[in-house]
Coordinates of C-alpha atoms in Angstrom, one line a residue:
Chain M
X177 CA 126.9 69.2 121.9
X178 CA 126.9 72.7 120.3
X179 CA 130.3 74.3 120.1
X180 CA 129.4 77.9 119.4
X181 CA 127.7 80.3 121.8
X182 CA 124.9 81.0 119.4
X183 CA 122.0 79.2 121.1
X184 CA 119.2 81.2 122.6
X185 CA 116.8 80.4 125.4
X186 CA 113.2 81.4 124.8
X187 CA 110.6 81.5 127.6
X188 CA 106.9 82.0 127.4
X189 CA 105.5 82.8 130.8
X190 CA 101.8 82.2 131.0
X191 CA 99.3 82.2 133.9
X192 CA 99.0 78.4 133.7
X193 CA 102.2 77.1 132.0
X194 CA 105.8 78.1 131.4
X195 CA 107.2 76.9 128.1
X196 CA 111.0 77.2 127.7
X197 CA 112.9 76.3 124.5
X198 CA 116.5 76.1 123.3
X199 CA 116.4 77.8 119.9
X200 CA 118.9 78.4 117.1
X201 CA 119.3 81.9 115.6
X202 CA 117.1 80.7 112.7
X203 CA 114.3 79.8 115.0
X204 CA 114.7 76.0 115.0
X205 CA 113.7 74.5 118.4
X206 CA 116.4 72.0 119.6
X207 CA 114.6 71.2 122.9
X208 CA 111.7 72.3 124.9
X209 CA 110.3 72.0 128.4
X210 CA 106.8 72.8 129.7
X211 CA 106.1 73.1 133.4
X212 CA 103.1 74.4 135.4
X213 CA 103.5 78.0 136.5
X214 CA 102.1 77.5 140.0
X215 CA 101.5 81.2 140.6
X216 CA 100.5 80.3 144.2
X217 CA 104.2 79.7 145.0
X218 CA 104.8 83.5 144.7
X219 CA 107.4 85.3 142.7
X220 CA 110.5 83.5 143.8
X221 CA 108.8 80.1 143.4
X222 CA 107.7 81.0 139.8
X223 CA 111.2 82.3 139.0
X224 CA 112.7 79.0 140.2
X225 CA 110.3 77.1 137.9
X226 CA 111.3 79.4 135.0
X227 CA 115.0 78.6 135.6
X228 CA 114.2 74.9 135.9
X229 CA 112.3 74.9 132.6
X230 CA 115.1 76.7 130.8
X231 CA 117.7 74.3 132.1
X232 CA 115.5 71.3 131.1
X233 CA 115.1 72.7 127.6
X234 CA 118.9 73.1 127.3
X235 CA 119.4 69.5 128.6
X236 CA 116.9 68.1 126.1
X237 CA 118.8 70.0 123.3
X238 CA 122.1 68.8 124.7
X239 CA 123.4 72.4 124.9
X240 CA 125.6 73.6 127.8
X241 CA 124.8 77.0 129.4
X242 CA 128.1 78.4 128.2
X243 CA 127.0 77.9 124.6
X244 CA 124.0 80.2 125.2
X245 CA 124.2 83.7 123.9
X246 CA 121.1 85.2 125.6
X247 CA 117.7 84.5 126.9
X248 CA 114.4 86.1 126.1
X249 CA 111.1 85.9 128.0
X250 CA 107.6 87.0 127.1
X251 CA 105.5 87.9 130.1
X252 CA 102.0 89.1 130.6
X253 CA 101.4 92.5 132.3
X254 CA 103.1 95.8 131.9
X255 CA 106.7 95.4 130.8
X256 CA 109.5 97.9 130.8
X257 CA 111.4 96.3 128.0
X258 CA 114.4 98.6 128.5
X259 CA 115.0 97.6 132.2
X260 CA 113.3 94.1 132.2
X261 CA 111.1 95.1 135.0
X262 CA 107.5 93.8 135.0
X263 CA 104.5 95.2 136.9
X264 CA 100.8 94.7 137.2
X265 CA 101.1 91.0 136.2
X266 CA 97.5 90.3 137.3
X267 CA 97.5 86.6 136.3
X268 CA 100.5 86.0 138.6
X269 CA 99.5 88.6 141.3
X270 CA 102.9 90.3 140.9
X271 CA 102.8 94.0 141.6
X272 CA 106.4 94.6 140.6
X273 CA 109.4 92.4 139.9
X274 CA 112.8 93.1 138.3
X275 CA 112.4 89.9 136.3
X276 CA 115.1 90.6 133.8
X277 CA 117.7 91.3 136.5
X278 CA 116.8 88.3 138.5
X279 CA 116.9 85.9 135.6
X280 CA 120.2 87.3 134.4
X281 CA 121.7 86.5 137.8
X282 CA 120.2 83.0 137.9
X283 CA 120.9 82.0 134.3
X284 CA 124.2 83.9 133.9
X285 CA 123.4 85.2 130.4
X286 CA 121.9 88.5 129.1
X287 CA 118.1 88.5 129.4
X288 CA 115.5 90.5 127.4
X289 CA 112.0 90.8 128.7
X290 CA 109.1 91.8 126.6
X291 CA 105.3 91.5 126.4
X292 CA 104.0 88.0 125.7
X293 CA 102.0 89.0 122.6
X294 CA 104.9 91.1 121.3
X295 CA 107.3 88.2 121.4
X296 CA 104.6 85.9 119.8
X297 CA 104.3 88.4 116.9
X298 CA 108.1 88.6 116.6
X299 CA 108.3 84.8 116.4
X300 CA 105.8 84.7 113.5
X301 CA 107.7 87.5 111.8
X302 CA 111.1 86.0 112.1
X303 CA 110.4 82.3 111.8
X304 CA 106.7 81.7 111.2
X305 CA 103.7 82.7 109.1
X306 CA 104.8 86.3 108.4
X307 CA 108.5 85.6 107.5
X308 CA 109.7 88.4 105.1
X309 CA 106.9 90.9 105.9
X310 CA 108.4 93.9 107.6
X311 CA 105.1 95.5 108.4
X312 CA 102.5 93.3 110.2
X313 CA 99.9 93.0 112.9
X314 CA 99.8 89.9 115.1
X315 CA 96.6 89.2 116.9
X316 CA 96.0 86.4 119.4
X317 CA 92.6 85.4 120.5
X318 CA 92.5 83.3 123.7
X319 CA 91.6 84.0 127.4
X320 CA 92.0 87.6 126.4
X321 CA 92.8 89.3 123.0
X322 CA 96.3 90.8 122.5
X323 CA 98.1 92.2 119.6
X324 CA 101.6 93.1 118.5
X325 CA 102.8 95.5 115.7
X326 CA 105.9 95.3 113.5
X327 CA 106.5 98.6 111.7
X328 CA 109.5 98.8 109.3
X329 CA 111.0 95.7 110.8
X330 CA 110.8 97.0 114.4
X331 CA 108.5 96.0 117.2
X332 CA 106.4 99.0 118.1
X333 CA 106.3 99.6 121.8
X334 CA 104.9 103.1 121.9
X335 CA 104.9 105.8 124.5
X336 CA 104.1 103.7 127.6
X337 CA 105.1 100.4 126.1
X338 CA 101.5 99.2 125.5
X339 CA 101.3 99.3 121.7
X340 CA 99.2 96.6 120.1
X341 CA 96.4 96.4 122.8
X342 CA 93.7 95.7 120.2
X343 CA 91.6 93.8 122.8
X344 CA 90.9 97.1 124.6
X345 CA 89.7 99.0 121.5
X346 CA 85.9 99.7 121.3
X347 CA 84.1 98.2 118.4
X348 CA 80.6 98.5 119.6
X349 CA 80.0 101.8 121.3
X350 CA 76.3 101.1 121.9
X351 CA 76.8 97.6 123.3
X352 CA 75.8 96.7 126.8
X353 CA 78.2 97.6 129.6
X354 CA 81.0 95.0 129.5
X355 CA 80.2 94.2 125.8
X356 CA 82.0 97.1 124.1
X357 CA 85.7 96.3 123.7
X358 CA 86.9 93.5 121.4
X359 CA 88.2 91.4 124.3
X360 CA 84.9 91.6 126.1
X361 CA 83.0 90.5 123.0
X362 CA 85.3 88.1 121.2
X363 CA 87.8 86.4 123.5
X364 CA 87.5 82.7 124.1
X365 CA 86.4 83.7 127.6
X366 CA 83.6 85.9 126.2
X367 CA 82.5 83.2 123.8
X368 CA 82.4 80.5 126.5
X369 CA 80.5 82.9 128.8
X370 CA 77.9 83.7 126.2
X371 CA 77.4 80.0 125.2
X372 CA 77.1 79.1 128.9
X373 CA 74.5 81.7 129.6
X374 CA 72.5 80.9 126.5
X375 CA 72.4 77.2 127.5
X376 CA 71.5 78.1 131.1
X377 CA 68.6 80.1 129.6
X378 CA 67.4 76.9 127.9
X379 CA 68.6 77.5 124.4
X380 CA 69.2 74.1 122.9
X381 CA 72.8 73.1 122.1
X382 CA 74.6 69.8 121.6
X383 CA 77.3 71.1 124.0
X384 CA 75.2 70.1 126.9
X385 CA 75.6 66.5 125.8
X386 CA 79.3 66.8 125.0
X387 CA 80.1 68.1 128.5
X388 CA 77.6 65.7 130.0
X389 CA 75.7 68.6 131.7
X390 CA 78.8 70.2 133.3
X391 CA 79.0 73.6 131.6
X392 CA 82.2 74.4 133.5
X393 CA 84.0 72.0 131.1
X394 CA 83.5 74.2 128.0
X395 CA 86.9 74.7 126.4
X396 CA 88.1 75.6 122.8
X397 CA 88.1 71.9 121.9
X398 CA 84.5 71.4 123.0
X399 CA 83.5 74.5 120.9
X400 CA 85.3 72.9 117.9
X401 CA 83.4 69.7 118.4
X402 CA 80.0 71.5 118.5
X403 CA 80.9 73.5 115.4
X404 CA 81.9 70.3 113.6
X405 CA 78.5 69.0 114.5
X406 CA 76.9 72.2 113.0
X407 CA 75.4 73.1 116.4
X408 CA 73.4 76.3 115.5
X409 CA 73.9 78.1 118.8
X410 CA 77.7 77.6 119.0
X411 CA 78.1 78.4 115.3
X412 CA 76.2 81.7 115.7
X413 CA 78.1 82.8 118.8
X414 CA 81.5 82.0 117.3
X415 CA 80.6 83.5 113.9
X416 CA 79.5 86.7 115.6
X417 CA 82.7 86.8 117.6
X418 CA 84.7 86.2 114.5
X419 CA 82.9 89.1 112.8
X420 CA 84.1 91.4 115.6
X421 CA 87.7 90.1 115.3
X422 CA 87.5 90.8 111.5
X423 CA 86.3 94.3 112.1
X424 CA 89.1 95.0 114.6
X425 CA 91.6 93.7 112.1
X426 CA 90.1 95.7 109.3
X427 CA 90.3 98.9 111.5
X428 CA 93.9 98.2 112.2
X429 CA 94.8 97.5 108.6
X430 CA 92.8 100.5 107.4
X431 CA 94.6 102.8 110.0
X432 CA 98.1 101.5 109.2
X433 CA 97.7 100.4 105.6
X434 CA 99.2 97.0 106.4
X435 CA 100.0 94.2 103.9
X436 CA 99.9 91.3 106.4
X437 CA 98.2 90.1 109.6
X438 CA 98.9 86.9 111.6
X439 CA 96.0 85.5 113.6
X440 CA 96.8 83.0 116.4
X441 CA 95.7 81.9 119.8
X442 CA 93.7 79.1 121.3
X443 CA 90.4 79.7 119.5
X444 CA 92.1 79.6 116.1
X445 CA 94.3 76.6 117.0
X446 CA 91.2 74.6 118.0
X447 CA 88.7 75.8 115.3
X448 CA 91.0 76.1 112.3
X449 CA 89.8 77.1 108.9
X450 CA 86.1 77.8 109.5
X451 CA 87.1 80.4 112.1
X452 CA 89.8 81.9 109.9
X453 CA 87.3 82.2 106.9
X454 CA 84.7 83.9 109.1
X455 CA 87.3 86.4 110.2
X456 CA 88.6 86.9 106.7
X457 CA 85.0 87.5 105.3
X458 CA 84.3 90.2 107.9
X459 CA 87.7 91.7 107.3
X460 CA 87.2 92.1 103.6
X461 CA 83.7 93.6 104.2
X462 CA 85.1 96.3 106.5
X463 CA 88.6 97.2 105.3
X464 CA 89.4 100.5 103.4
X465 CA 90.4 101.1 100.6
X466 CA 89.5 98.1 98.5
X467 CA 93.2 97.6 97.6
X468 CA 93.8 96.4 101.1
X469 CA 91.4 93.4 100.7
X470 CA 94.4 91.6 99.4
X471 CA 96.1 92.0 102.8
X472 CA 96.6 88.4 103.9
X473 CA 95.3 87.1 107.2
X474 CA 97.7 84.3 107.9
X475 CA 97.1 81.6 110.5
X476 CA 99.9 81.4 113.1
X477 CA 102.5 78.8 112.0
X478 CA 104.4 78.4 115.3
X479 CA 101.3 77.7 117.4
X480 CA 102.2 77.1 121.1
X481 CA 105.9 77.8 120.3
X482 CA 105.4 81.3 119.0
X483 CA 106.1 83.0 122.3
X484 CA 109.2 81.0 123.2
X485 CA 110.7 81.1 119.7
X486 CA 109.9 84.8 119.4
X487 CA 111.4 85.6 122.8
X488 CA 114.6 83.8 121.9
X489 CA 114.9 85.5 118.5
X490 CA 114.1 88.9 119.9
X491 CA 116.8 88.5 122.5
X492 CA 119.2 87.5 119.7
X493 CA 118.2 90.7 117.9
X494 CA 118.5 92.9 121.0
X495 CA 121.9 91.6 122.0
X496 CA 123.5 91.6 118.6
X497 CA 123.4 95.4 118.5
Chain T
X124 CA 113.6 140.1 98.4
X125 CA 115.1 136.9 99.7
X126 CA 118.6 136.2 98.6
X127 CA 118.9 132.5 99.4
X128 CA 117.1 129.7 97.6
X129 CA 115.6 128.4 100.9
X130 CA 111.9 129.4 100.4
X131 CA 109.3 126.7 99.9
X132 CA 106.0 126.8 98.2
X133 CA 103.2 125.0 100.0
X134 CA 99.9 124.2 98.3
X135 CA 96.7 122.9 99.8
X136 CA 94.4 121.6 97.0
X137 CA 90.8 121.3 98.2
X138 CA 87.6 120.6 96.4
X139 CA 86.5 124.2 96.9
X140 CA 89.6 126.3 97.4
X141 CA 93.3 126.2 96.6
X142 CA 95.5 127.8 99.2
X143 CA 99.2 128.5 98.3
X144 CA 101.8 129.9 100.6
X145 CA 105.4 131.0 100.4
X146 CA 107.0 129.4 103.5
X147 CA 110.3 129.6 105.3
X148 CA 112.1 126.4 106.4
X149 CA 110.9 127.2 109.9
X150 CA 107.3 127.3 108.8
X151 CA 106.8 131.0 108.7
X152 CA 104.3 132.1 106.1
X153 CA 105.7 135.1 104.1
X154 CA 102.8 135.3 101.7
X155 CA 99.6 133.4 100.8
X156 CA 97.0 133.3 98.0
X157 CA 93.6 131.7 98.1
X158 CA 91.7 131.0 94.8
X159 CA 88.6 129.0 94.0
X160 CA 89.4 125.5 92.7
X161 CA 86.8 125.5 89.9
X162 CA 86.9 121.7 89.4
X163 CA 84.5 122.2 86.5
X164 CA 87.4 123.6 84.4
X165 CA 88.9 120.1 84.3
X166 CA 92.4 119.0 85.2
X167 CA 94.4 121.5 83.1
X168 CA 92.2 124.3 84.3
X169 CA 92.8 123.4 87.9
X170 CA 96.5 123.0 87.4
X171 CA 96.6 126.5 85.9
X172 CA 94.9 127.9 89.0
X173 CA 97.3 126.0 91.3
X174 CA 100.3 127.6 89.4
X175 CA 98.6 131.0 89.5
X176 CA 98.0 130.7 93.3
X177 CA 101.6 129.7 93.9
X178 CA 102.9 132.7 91.8
X179 CA 100.6 135.0 93.7
X180 CA 101.9 133.8 97.0
X181 CA 105.5 134.3 95.9
X182 CA 104.6 137.8 94.7
X183 CA 102.9 138.7 98.0
X184 CA 106.0 137.5 99.8
X185 CA 108.3 139.4 97.4
X186 CA 110.2 136.2 96.6
X187 CA 111.5 135.3 93.1
X188 CA 111.0 131.8 91.8
X189 CA 114.7 131.3 91.6
X190 CA 114.8 131.6 95.4
X191 CA 112.5 128.7 95.7
X192 CA 114.0 125.4 96.8
X193 CA 111.0 123.1 96.3
X194 CA 107.2 123.0 96.3
X195 CA 104.9 120.6 98.2
X196 CA 101.2 120.0 97.5
X197 CA 98.6 118.2 99.6
X198 CA 95.9 116.6 97.5
X199 CA 92.8 114.6 98.2
X200 CA 92.4 111.1 96.7
X201 CA 94.9 108.3 96.3
X202 CA 98.5 109.6 96.1
X203 CA 101.6 107.8 95.0
X204 CA 103.9 110.0 97.0
X205 CA 107.0 108.5 95.3
X206 CA 106.0 109.4 91.8
X207 CA 103.7 112.3 92.5
X208 CA 100.8 110.7 90.6
X209 CA 97.3 111.1 91.9
X210 CA 94.2 109.0 91.2
X211 CA 90.6 108.6 92.3
X212 CA 90.4 112.3 93.2
X213 CA 86.6 112.1 93.6
X214 CA 86.1 115.7 94.6
X215 CA 87.7 116.9 91.4
X216 CA 86.6 114.1 89.2
X217 CA 90.1 113.2 88.3
X218 CA 90.7 109.5 87.5
X219 CA 94.4 109.9 87.1
X220 CA 96.9 112.8 86.8
X221 CA 100.7 112.9 87.1
X222 CA 100.3 116.0 89.2
X223 CA 103.9 116.1 90.5
X224 CA 105.4 115.9 87.1
X225 CA 103.1 118.6 85.6
X226 CA 103.7 121.0 88.4
X227 CA 107.4 120.5 88.3
X228 CA 107.4 121.4 84.6
X229 CA 105.2 124.5 85.1
X230 CA 106.9 125.8 88.3
X231 CA 110.5 124.8 87.5
X232 CA 111.2 123.5 91.0
X233 CA 111.1 120.0 92.5
X234 CA 107.6 119.1 93.6
X235 CA 106.5 116.6 96.3
X236 CA 102.9 115.4 96.3
X237 CA 101.2 113.8 99.4
X238 CA 97.8 113.2 100.9
X239 CA 96.1 116.4 102.1
X240 CA 95.6 115.1 105.7
X241 CA 99.2 113.8 105.8
X242 CA 100.6 117.2 105.0
X243 CA 98.3 118.8 107.5
X244 CA 99.6 116.5 110.2
X245 CA 103.2 117.1 109.1
X246 CA 102.5 120.9 109.4
X247 CA 101.3 120.6 113.0
X248 CA 104.3 118.3 113.8
X249 CA 106.9 120.6 112.3
X250 CA 105.5 124.1 113.1
X251 CA 102.2 123.7 114.9
X252 CA 100.5 122.2 118.0
X253 CA 102.6 119.0 118.1
X254 CA 106.1 120.6 117.6
X255 CA 108.6 118.3 119.3
X256 CA 106.4 115.2 119.4
X257 CA 108.0 112.5 117.2
X258 CA 105.0 110.2 117.6
X259 CA 101.5 111.5 117.0
X260 CA 98.2 111.2 115.3
X261 CA 96.5 114.1 113.5
X262 CA 92.8 113.9 112.9
X263 CA 90.8 116.4 111.0
X264 CA 87.0 116.5 111.2
X265 CA 85.3 118.4 108.3
X266 CA 83.4 117.4 105.2
X267 CA 84.9 114.0 105.8
X268 CA 87.3 112.7 108.5
X269 CA 90.9 112.0 107.8
X270 CA 94.0 111.2 109.8
X271 CA 97.7 111.2 109.5
X272 CA 100.3 109.3 111.5
X273 CA 103.9 110.3 112.5
X274 CA 105.8 107.3 113.9
X275 CA 109.4 107.9 115.1
X276 CA 109.5 111.2 113.2
X277 CA 108.4 109.8 109.9
X278 CA 105.1 110.1 108.1
X279 CA 103.6 106.6 107.9
X280 CA 102.3 105.9 104.4
X281 CA 101.8 102.1 104.7
X282 CA 101.5 99.4 102.1
X283 CA 99.1 101.1 99.7
X284 CA 99.9 104.7 100.8
X285 CA 96.6 105.0 102.7
X286 CA 97.7 105.0 106.3
X287 CA 95.7 107.2 108.7
X288 CA 92.3 106.6 107.2
X289 CA 90.5 106.7 110.6
X290 CA 87.3 108.0 109.0
X291 CA 86.8 104.6 107.5
X292 CA 87.2 102.6 110.7
X293 CA 84.1 101.0 112.1
X294 CA 83.1 102.2 115.6
X295 CA 79.5 101.0 115.8
X296 CA 79.2 97.7 114.2
X297 CA 75.5 97.4 114.9
X298 CA 74.6 100.9 113.6
X299 CA 72.2 101.3 110.8
X300 CA 73.6 100.9 107.3
X301 CA 75.6 104.1 106.5
X302 CA 76.0 104.8 110.3
X303 CA 78.9 102.5 111.1
X304 CA 82.2 104.2 110.2
X305 CA 83.5 107.2 112.0
X306 CA 83.1 109.5 109.0
X307 CA 79.5 108.4 108.4
X308 CA 78.7 109.2 112.0
X309 CA 80.8 112.1 113.0
X310 CA 81.9 114.2 110.1
X311 CA 80.5 117.7 109.7
X312 CA 78.5 116.3 106.8
X313 CA 77.0 113.6 109.0
X314 CA 76.2 116.2 111.8
X315 CA 74.5 118.6 109.4
X316 CA 72.5 115.8 107.8
X317 CA 71.3 114.5 111.2
X318 CA 70.4 118.0 112.4
X319 CA 68.5 118.7 109.1
X320 CA 66.6 115.4 109.2
X321 CA 65.6 115.9 112.9
X322 CA 64.4 119.4 112.2
X323 CA 62.4 118.2 109.2
X324 CA 60.9 115.6 111.5
X325 CA 59.6 118.6 113.5
X326 CA 62.1 118.4 116.4
X327 CA 62.4 121.9 117.8
X328 CA 65.7 123.8 117.3
X329 CA 66.7 127.4 117.2
X330 CA 68.6 126.6 114.0
X331 CA 65.4 127.0 112.0
X332 CA 65.3 130.7 113.1
X333 CA 69.0 131.3 112.5
X334 CA 68.9 130.0 108.9
X335 CA 65.5 131.7 108.4
X336 CA 63.9 128.4 107.5
X337 CA 66.5 127.5 104.8
X338 CA 68.0 124.3 106.1
X339 CA 70.5 124.1 103.2
X340 CA 72.3 127.0 104.9
X341 CA 73.5 124.9 107.9
X342 CA 77.3 125.3 108.2
X343 CA 79.8 124.9 111.0
X344 CA 79.3 128.5 112.1
X345 CA 75.5 128.1 112.3
X346 CA 76.1 125.0 114.5
X347 CA 78.4 127.0 116.7
X348 CA 75.7 129.7 117.1
X349 CA 73.1 127.1 118.1
X350 CA 75.5 125.6 120.7
X351 CA 76.3 129.0 122.1
X352 CA 72.5 129.5 122.5
X353 CA 72.4 126.1 124.3
X354 CA 70.1 124.6 121.7
X355 CA 69.3 121.1 123.1
X356 CA 69.0 119.3 119.7
X357 CA 72.2 120.7 118.2
X358 CA 74.1 120.2 121.5
X359 CA 73.0 116.5 121.7
X360 CA 73.9 115.8 118.0
X361 CA 77.3 117.4 118.2
X362 CA 78.1 115.8 121.7
X363 CA 77.3 112.4 120.4
X364 CA 79.4 112.9 117.3
X365 CA 82.3 114.1 119.6
X366 CA 81.8 111.0 121.6
X367 CA 82.5 108.9 118.5
X368 CA 85.6 111.0 117.6
X369 CA 86.9 110.5 121.1
X370 CA 86.4 106.8 120.8
X371 CA 88.2 106.6 117.5
X372 CA 91.1 108.6 119.0
X373 CA 91.1 106.4 122.0
X374 CA 91.3 103.3 119.8
X375 CA 94.2 104.7 117.9
X376 CA 96.1 105.8 121.0
X377 CA 95.4 102.4 122.6
X378 CA 96.6 100.5 119.5
X379 CA 99.8 102.6 119.0
X380 CA 100.5 103.8 122.6
X381 CA 100.8 107.4 121.5
X382 CA 101.7 110.4 123.6
X383 CA 100.1 113.1 121.5
X384 CA 97.1 113.8 119.2
X385 CA 96.3 116.9 117.2
X386 CA 92.6 117.6 116.4
X387 CA 91.7 120.0 113.6
X388 CA 89.3 120.6 110.8
X389 CA 86.2 122.9 110.2
X390 CA 84.1 121.6 113.1
X391 CA 86.8 122.2 115.7
X392 CA 87.7 125.6 114.2
X393 CA 84.1 126.8 114.5
X394 CA 83.1 125.2 117.8
X395 CA 86.3 125.5 119.7
X396 CA 86.6 124.4 123.4
X397 CA 83.2 122.8 124.0
X398 CA 83.8 120.4 121.1
X399 CA 87.4 119.7 122.2
X400 CA 86.3 119.0 125.8
X401 CA 83.6 116.6 124.7
X402 CA 86.2 114.7 122.6
X403 CA 88.7 114.7 125.5
X404 CA 86.1 113.4 127.9
X405 CA 85.1 110.5 125.6
X406 CA 88.8 109.8 124.9
X407 CA 89.7 109.5 128.6
X408 CA 86.7 107.2 129.2
X409 CA 87.8 104.8 126.5
X410 CA 91.6 104.8 126.3
X411 CA 93.7 101.9 127.7
X412 CA 95.8 101.6 129.8
X413 CA 95.1 104.4 132.3
X414 CA 98.6 105.8 131.8
X415 CA 97.6 107.0 128.4
X416 CA 94.9 109.3 129.7
X417 CA 97.7 111.8 130.0
X418 CA 98.1 111.7 126.2
X419 CA 97.3 115.3 125.1
X420 CA 94.6 116.0 122.5
X421 CA 95.9 119.3 121.2
X422 CA 93.8 121.7 119.0
X423 CA 95.3 122.4 115.6
X424 CA 97.4 125.6 115.8
X425 CA 97.9 126.3 112.1
X426 CA 94.2 126.1 111.3
X427 CA 93.6 126.8 107.5
X428 CA 97.4 127.1 106.9
X429 CA 98.2 123.5 108.2
X430 CA 98.0 121.9 104.8
X431 CA 100.0 124.5 102.9
X432 CA 102.7 124.9 105.6
X433 CA 102.9 121.1 106.0
X434 CA 103.2 120.5 102.3
X435 CA 106.0 123.1 102.1
X436 CA 107.9 121.7 105.1
X437 CA 107.5 118.1 103.9
X438 CA 108.9 119.1 100.5
X439 CA 111.8 120.7 102.3
X440 CA 112.3 117.4 104.2
X441 CA 112.1 115.2 101.1
X442 CA 114.4 117.3 99.0
X443 CA 117.1 117.9 101.6
X444 CA 117.9 114.2 101.6

């Protein structure tokens, strides 16, 4: 059992799952616990499950709570990272919750709350793909599309705490209504919806066989199978979505003159290198000046752990000051 | 005549004109001098004219060179702001010039060189429309479209020194070739070209009368006259270009969660409030989250002086460290 009080708890609060981890200050995961979020239980129910997952992770790591320095949590919605209050957590139907204060009482350690994508980016910066890069953009393509920015070694929160919201930037002004922002065009949700509607309109695709006719079963893994089989419809939809992701990354790198980008999220995890190379190709076509073509788009290294590890290390950073 | 050595020289080097100013540390212009750039004279010829303009400005201000603390210059092209070297100055056909070093020798004071749009943004931040805002985006719409970023009170240069290049971001991925980036769609050059080609294709416009049939005479002031006369063609072209400028500003404010934007450049100077309100309308439609609708788009206050004043004040900042 750890003797020092250097261990951190990191928590990734998602709409479906809660992942908690016991993490060293160097980002090593000593133990983890994944539980269902069960948003239908309401705020107190979800908080109970967060605490349970955190305690499970400590138990798995064989670390007592009095050896924990601090806990960090990445949450969706609008976060006041100074107070730890969260609001507009649409996924969980929370209007407002003083999450940091509640968790601090229940865990008995200092708690830092930040945006889920910010902590994921921080994790990749401190212990993942972007280690050693003090300026970077993290972009995560999944149900939605979120981003986080590290400028001069600091997480950029911005005026209302919303910095990094690349998913809500417009990349196709003349697109149809609902097809103008990056998230609406290129998230996994958008990709699945487009594939579904094309198949329903009788465009041929091997996906229909893979899901045995049940289009509600289309997930990232199904898309990966179809691409491995060189299904023309799926390949074209995903390639075009990757083109938009590459453009949004190029716009960000052009605007901020960045040396490094980390790309993560469910779509990349499932599709791997073809997806990454399509994004990279579009990025290089669109970035300015040419010198920035050498900016690396690195695949996320921490995968599912990025949020929990990042939350833990961010809390370590916040509470060492 | 000034007794201290607190006066700054600020120089705005453009493709057409050089504007030099003698500036106090608070941004007050004591004297200015504007001369033609005459790029055809070559690098040494242009440098001679820069020095001449600087000395004229001091003379007009009744300040001796030994009362000058430092000089700053904003130049187009790729700038190494640490060495003062400039390269790829397309407007002036300079491949490479150690401009900072040469000017330091000829003026006998420390010289800081930076990008022309960066110094304009710094001017508006220190002494213009954005005074007191430590986080802001400056965007200038003229022959091209450039931008500058202040983050936590510091000019952001980025990895290859090119930060702020909003003109080269893509806002309309499915636009025709040459109509995808903001600069190619919404610069004064793009607006003039589109109006010209529409008139040549026999679309009616009062501009044909204003320029007495000579379409090569279309300038910002002519466009302003046509809009004042409610010319439908001109109004539509400029409104659509303002829509794109508003989208690019919204994308930047969304990404960085900024509280403040300064809009300047020839098109705004000539067109004034209708242009600003069209940009603002588009911005508010596209920014995320709603809280950022309150981000102010402020019209440039320093106008033509922004570059020279900003260069002077930036040099003051650099050399007081």
